[in-house]
mmCIF file of C-alpha atoms and ligand atoms in Angstrom:
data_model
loop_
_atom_site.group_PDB
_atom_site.id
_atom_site.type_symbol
_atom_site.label_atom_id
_atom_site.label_comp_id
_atom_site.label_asym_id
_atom_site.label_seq_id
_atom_site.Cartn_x
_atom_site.Cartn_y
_atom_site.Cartn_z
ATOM 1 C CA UNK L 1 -40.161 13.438 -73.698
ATOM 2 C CA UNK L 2 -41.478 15.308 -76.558
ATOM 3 C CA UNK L 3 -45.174 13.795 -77.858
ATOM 4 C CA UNK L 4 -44.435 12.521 -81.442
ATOM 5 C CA UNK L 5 -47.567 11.626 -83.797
ATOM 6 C CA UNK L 6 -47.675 7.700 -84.424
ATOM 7 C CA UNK L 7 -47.027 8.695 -88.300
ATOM 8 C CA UNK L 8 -43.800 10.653 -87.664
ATOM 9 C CA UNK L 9 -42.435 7.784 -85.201
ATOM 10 C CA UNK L 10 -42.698 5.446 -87.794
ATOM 11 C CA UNK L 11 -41.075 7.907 -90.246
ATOM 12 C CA UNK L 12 -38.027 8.813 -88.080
ATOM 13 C CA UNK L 13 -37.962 4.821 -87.129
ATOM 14 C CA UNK L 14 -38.352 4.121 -90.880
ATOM 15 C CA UNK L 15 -35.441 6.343 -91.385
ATOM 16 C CA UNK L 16 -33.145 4.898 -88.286
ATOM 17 C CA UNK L 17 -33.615 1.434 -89.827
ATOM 18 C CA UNK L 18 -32.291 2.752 -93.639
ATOM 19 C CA UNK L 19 -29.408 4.671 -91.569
ATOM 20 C CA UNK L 20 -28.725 1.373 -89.424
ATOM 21 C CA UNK L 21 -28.215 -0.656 -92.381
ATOM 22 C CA UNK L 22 -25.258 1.462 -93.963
ATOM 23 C CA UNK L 23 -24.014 1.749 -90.682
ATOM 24 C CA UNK L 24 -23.748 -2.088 -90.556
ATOM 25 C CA UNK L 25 -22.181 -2.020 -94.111
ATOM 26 C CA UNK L 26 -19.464 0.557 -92.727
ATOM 27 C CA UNK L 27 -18.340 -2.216 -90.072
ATOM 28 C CA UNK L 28 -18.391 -4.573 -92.752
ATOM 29 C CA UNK L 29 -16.199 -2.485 -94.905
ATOM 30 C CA UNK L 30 -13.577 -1.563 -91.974
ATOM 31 C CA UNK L 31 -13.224 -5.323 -91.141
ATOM 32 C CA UNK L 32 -15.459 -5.685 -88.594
ATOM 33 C CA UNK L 33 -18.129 -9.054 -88.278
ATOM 34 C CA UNK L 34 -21.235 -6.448 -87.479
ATOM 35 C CA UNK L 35 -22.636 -9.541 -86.293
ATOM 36 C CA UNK L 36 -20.896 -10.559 -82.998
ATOM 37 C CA UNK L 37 -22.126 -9.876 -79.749
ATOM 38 C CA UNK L 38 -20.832 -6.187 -78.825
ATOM 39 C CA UNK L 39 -22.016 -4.907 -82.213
ATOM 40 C CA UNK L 40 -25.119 -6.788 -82.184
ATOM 41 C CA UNK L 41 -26.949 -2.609 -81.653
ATOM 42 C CA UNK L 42 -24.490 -1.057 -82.754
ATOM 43 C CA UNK L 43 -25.858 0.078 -86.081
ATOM 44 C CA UNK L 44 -29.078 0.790 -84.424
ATOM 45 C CA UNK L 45 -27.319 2.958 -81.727
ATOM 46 C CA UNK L 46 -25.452 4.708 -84.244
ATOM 47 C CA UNK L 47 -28.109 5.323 -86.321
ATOM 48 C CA UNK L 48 -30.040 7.144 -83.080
ATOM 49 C CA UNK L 49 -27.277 9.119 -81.995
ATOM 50 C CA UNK L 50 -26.780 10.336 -85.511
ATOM 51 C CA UNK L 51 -30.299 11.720 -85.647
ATOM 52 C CA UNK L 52 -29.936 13.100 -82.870
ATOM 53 C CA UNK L 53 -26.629 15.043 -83.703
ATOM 54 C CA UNK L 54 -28.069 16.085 -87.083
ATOM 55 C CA UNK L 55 -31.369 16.848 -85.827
ATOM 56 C CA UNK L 56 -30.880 20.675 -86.270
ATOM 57 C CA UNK L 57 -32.175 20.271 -90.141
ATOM 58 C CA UNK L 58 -35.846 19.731 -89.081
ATOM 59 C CA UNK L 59 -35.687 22.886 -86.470
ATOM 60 C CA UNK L 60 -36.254 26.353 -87.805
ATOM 61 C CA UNK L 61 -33.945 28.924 -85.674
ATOM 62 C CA UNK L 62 -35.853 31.913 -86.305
ATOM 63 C CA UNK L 63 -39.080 30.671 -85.293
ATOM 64 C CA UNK L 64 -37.561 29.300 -81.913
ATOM 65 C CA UNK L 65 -36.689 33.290 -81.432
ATOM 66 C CA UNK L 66 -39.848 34.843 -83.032
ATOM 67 C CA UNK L 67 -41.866 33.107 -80.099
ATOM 68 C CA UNK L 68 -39.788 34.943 -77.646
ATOM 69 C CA UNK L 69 -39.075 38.824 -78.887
ATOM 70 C CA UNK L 70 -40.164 41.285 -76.433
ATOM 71 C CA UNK L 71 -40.915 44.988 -76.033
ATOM 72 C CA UNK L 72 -38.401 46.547 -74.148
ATOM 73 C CA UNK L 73 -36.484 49.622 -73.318
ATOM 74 C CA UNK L 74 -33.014 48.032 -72.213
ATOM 75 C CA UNK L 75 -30.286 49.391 -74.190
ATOM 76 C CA UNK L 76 -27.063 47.888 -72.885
ATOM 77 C CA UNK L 77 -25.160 45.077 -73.934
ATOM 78 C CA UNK L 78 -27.013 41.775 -73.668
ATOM 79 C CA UNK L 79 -23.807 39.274 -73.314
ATOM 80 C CA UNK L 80 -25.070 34.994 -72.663
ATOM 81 C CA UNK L 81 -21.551 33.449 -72.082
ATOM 82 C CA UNK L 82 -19.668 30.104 -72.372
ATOM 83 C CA UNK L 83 -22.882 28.427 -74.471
ATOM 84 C CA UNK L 84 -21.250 24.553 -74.918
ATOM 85 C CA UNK L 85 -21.407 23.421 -78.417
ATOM 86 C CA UNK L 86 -21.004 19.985 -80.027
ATOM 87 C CA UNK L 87 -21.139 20.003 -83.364
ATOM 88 C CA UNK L 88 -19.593 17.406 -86.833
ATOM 89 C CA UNK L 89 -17.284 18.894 -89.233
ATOM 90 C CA UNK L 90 -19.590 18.670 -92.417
ATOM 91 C CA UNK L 91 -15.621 17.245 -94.211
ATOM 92 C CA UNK L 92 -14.928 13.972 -91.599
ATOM 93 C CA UNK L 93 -17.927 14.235 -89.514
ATOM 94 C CA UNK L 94 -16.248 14.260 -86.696
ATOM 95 C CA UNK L 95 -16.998 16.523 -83.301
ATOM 96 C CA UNK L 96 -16.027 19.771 -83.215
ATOM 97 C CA UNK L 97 -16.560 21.344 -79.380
ATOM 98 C CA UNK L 98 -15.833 23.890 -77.046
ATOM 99 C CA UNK L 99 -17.836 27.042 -76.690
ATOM 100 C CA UNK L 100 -19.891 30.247 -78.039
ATOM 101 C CA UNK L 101 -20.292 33.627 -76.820
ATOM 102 C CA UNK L 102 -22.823 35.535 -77.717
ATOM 103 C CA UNK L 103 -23.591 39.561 -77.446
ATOM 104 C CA UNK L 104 -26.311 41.934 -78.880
ATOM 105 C CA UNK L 105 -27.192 45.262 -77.930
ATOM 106 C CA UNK L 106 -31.542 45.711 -78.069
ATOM 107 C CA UNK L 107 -32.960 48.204 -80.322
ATOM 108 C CA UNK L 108 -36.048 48.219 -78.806
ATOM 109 C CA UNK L 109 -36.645 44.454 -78.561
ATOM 110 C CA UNK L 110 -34.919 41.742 -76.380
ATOM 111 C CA UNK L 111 -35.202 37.703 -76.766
ATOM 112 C CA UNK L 112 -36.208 35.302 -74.159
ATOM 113 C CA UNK L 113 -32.406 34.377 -72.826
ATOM 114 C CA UNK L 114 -32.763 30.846 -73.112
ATOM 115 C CA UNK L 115 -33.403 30.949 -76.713
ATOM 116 C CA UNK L 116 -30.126 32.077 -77.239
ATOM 117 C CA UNK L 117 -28.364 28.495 -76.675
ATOM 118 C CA UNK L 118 -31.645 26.900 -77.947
ATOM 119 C CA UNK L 119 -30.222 28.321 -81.490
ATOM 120 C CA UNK L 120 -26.574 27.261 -81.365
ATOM 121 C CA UNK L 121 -28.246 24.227 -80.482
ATOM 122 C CA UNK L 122 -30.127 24.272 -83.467
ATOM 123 C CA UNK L 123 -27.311 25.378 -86.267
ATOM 124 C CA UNK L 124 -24.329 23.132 -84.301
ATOM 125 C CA UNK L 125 -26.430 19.976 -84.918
ATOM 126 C CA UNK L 126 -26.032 20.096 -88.341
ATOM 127 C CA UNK L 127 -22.745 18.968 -90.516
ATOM 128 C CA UNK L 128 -21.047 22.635 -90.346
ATOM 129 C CA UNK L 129 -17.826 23.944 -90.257
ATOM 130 C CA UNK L 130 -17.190 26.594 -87.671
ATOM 131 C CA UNK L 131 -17.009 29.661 -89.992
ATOM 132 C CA UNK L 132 -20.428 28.991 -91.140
ATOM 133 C CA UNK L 133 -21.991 28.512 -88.018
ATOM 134 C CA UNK L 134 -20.665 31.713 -86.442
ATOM 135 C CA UNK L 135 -22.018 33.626 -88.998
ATOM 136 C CA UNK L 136 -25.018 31.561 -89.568
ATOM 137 C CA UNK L 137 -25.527 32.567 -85.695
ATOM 138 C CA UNK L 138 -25.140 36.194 -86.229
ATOM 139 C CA UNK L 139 -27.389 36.402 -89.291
ATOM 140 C CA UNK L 140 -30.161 34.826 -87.723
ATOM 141 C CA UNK L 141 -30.264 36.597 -84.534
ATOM 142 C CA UNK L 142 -29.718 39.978 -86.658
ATOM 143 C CA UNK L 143 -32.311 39.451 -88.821
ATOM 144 C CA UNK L 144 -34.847 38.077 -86.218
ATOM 145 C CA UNK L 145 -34.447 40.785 -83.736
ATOM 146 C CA UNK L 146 -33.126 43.205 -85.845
ATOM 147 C CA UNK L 147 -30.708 44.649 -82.682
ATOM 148 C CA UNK L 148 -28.528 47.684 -82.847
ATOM 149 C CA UNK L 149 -25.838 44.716 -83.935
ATOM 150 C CA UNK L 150 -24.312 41.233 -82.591
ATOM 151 C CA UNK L 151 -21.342 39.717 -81.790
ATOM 152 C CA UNK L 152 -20.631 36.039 -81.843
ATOM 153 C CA UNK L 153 -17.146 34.163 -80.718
ATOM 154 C CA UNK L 154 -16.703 30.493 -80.768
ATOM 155 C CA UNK L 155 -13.543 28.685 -79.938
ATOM 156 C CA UNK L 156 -13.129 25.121 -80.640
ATOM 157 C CA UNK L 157 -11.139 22.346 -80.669
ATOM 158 C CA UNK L 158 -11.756 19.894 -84.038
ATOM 159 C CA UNK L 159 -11.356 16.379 -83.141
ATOM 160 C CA UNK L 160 -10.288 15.712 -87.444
ATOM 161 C CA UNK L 161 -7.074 17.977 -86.435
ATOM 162 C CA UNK L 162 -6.713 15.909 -83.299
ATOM 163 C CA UNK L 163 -7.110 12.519 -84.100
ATOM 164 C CA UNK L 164 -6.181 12.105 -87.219
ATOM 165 C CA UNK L 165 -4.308 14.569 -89.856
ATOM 166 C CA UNK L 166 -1.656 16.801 -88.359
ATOM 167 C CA UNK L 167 -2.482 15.740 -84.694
ATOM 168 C CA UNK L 168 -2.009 18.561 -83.309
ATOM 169 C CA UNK L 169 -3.834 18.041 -79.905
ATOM 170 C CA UNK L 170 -3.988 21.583 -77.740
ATOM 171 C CA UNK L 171 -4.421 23.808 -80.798
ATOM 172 C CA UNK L 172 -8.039 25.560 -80.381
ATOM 173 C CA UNK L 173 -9.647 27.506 -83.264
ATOM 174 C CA UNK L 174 -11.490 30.756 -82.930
ATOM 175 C CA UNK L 175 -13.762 32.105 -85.053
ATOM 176 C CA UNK L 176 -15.739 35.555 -84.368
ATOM 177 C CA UNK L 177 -18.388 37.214 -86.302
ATOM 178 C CA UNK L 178 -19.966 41.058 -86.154
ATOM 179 C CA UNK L 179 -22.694 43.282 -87.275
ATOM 180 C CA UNK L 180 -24.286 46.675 -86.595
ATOM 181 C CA UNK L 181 -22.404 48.799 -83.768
ATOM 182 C CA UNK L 182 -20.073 45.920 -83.382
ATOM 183 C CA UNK L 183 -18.547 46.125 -86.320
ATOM 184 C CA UNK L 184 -18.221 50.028 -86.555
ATOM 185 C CA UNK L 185 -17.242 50.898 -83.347
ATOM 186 C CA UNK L 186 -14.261 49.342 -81.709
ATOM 187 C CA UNK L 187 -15.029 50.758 -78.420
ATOM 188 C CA UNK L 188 -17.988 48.611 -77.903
ATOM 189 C CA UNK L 189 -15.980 45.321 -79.792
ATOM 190 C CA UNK L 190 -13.342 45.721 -77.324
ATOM 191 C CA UNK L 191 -15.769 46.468 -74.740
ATOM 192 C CA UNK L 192 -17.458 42.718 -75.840
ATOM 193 C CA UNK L 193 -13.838 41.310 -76.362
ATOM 194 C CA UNK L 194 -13.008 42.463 -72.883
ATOM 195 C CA UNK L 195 -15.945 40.415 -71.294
ATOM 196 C CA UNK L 196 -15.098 37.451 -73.050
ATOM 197 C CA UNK L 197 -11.696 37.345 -71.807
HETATM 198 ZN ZN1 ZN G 201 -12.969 17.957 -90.366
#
């Protein structure tokens, strides 16, 4: 558990309350009596979970990967894999899932791996849609390392296509997103492309 300040508990409680009490006025407004016994938490629980899926606004991405760029000689392809990602449409907020890959190749500096998920973390807990966030991926771990270039892939499936709308349940969107070497030299995309596969 992560040591929170009296102050800001109150704050974020202060908030979950404000956020709890539209919530209830939602299951007023689809019909529901907010008020019976399985709803009874409900708006609080809500409320929480939101928070927590939106909680990417109060992180900064670039300093999670400032605290972790290191000297280093390495030159290769740095590829982290299969990253899950759970994320809201910003238009239904509704999940959008499935998974990010993620390549660079060091120009002189690598990142701690584990940062590397700690970031799609960060920008998929916002309301995004998936263009944005694979760029908003590559752009941040560009500019922080500043790496020969970067690659990012993310395939998803967008529960507002499957639920509701055209319902089309196995279709899976992929969105990709390159800088640097990636983009001018299609040995080393296919090379990344290849590894994905
Ligand atoms: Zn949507």
């Amino acid at each position: 558990m992560l040591y929170l300040h009296p102050i800001y508990k109150k704050m974020r409680d202060n908030y979950n309350k404000d956020l709890a009490k539209n919530i209830k006025s939602i299951l007023t407004e689809i019909g529901e009596t907010p008020e019976r016994e399985g709803l009874m938490k409900t708006p609080e629980r809500v409320a929480k979970s939101m928070s927590f899926l939106t909680k990417g606004y109060k992180e900064d991405p670039a300093k999670i990967l400032n605290k972790a760029i290191f000297a280093e000689d390495y030159s290769q392809m740095v590829l982290v894999k299969d990253i899950e990602l759970y994320s809201l449409c910003e238009h239904h907020m509704l999940p959008f899932f499935g998974k990010c890959h993620i390549a660079y190749i060091p120009n002189g500096h690598i990142v701690g791996l584990s940062k590397i998920p700690r970031i799609v973390d960060v920008f998929s807990r916002r309301l995004q849609v998936q263009e944005r966030l694979t760029d908003e991926i590559r752009d941040c771990l560009q500019e922080s390392l500043n790496p020969k270039g970067v690659a990012v892939v993310i395939e998803a499936q967008h529960l507002c296509m499957q639920m509701r709308g055209v319902q089309k349940q196995h279709s899976s969107t992929t969105t990709s997103a390159f800088s640097g070497i990636f983009l001018n030299d299609d040995k080393t995309r296919s090379e990344f492309m290849n590894l994905i596969r």
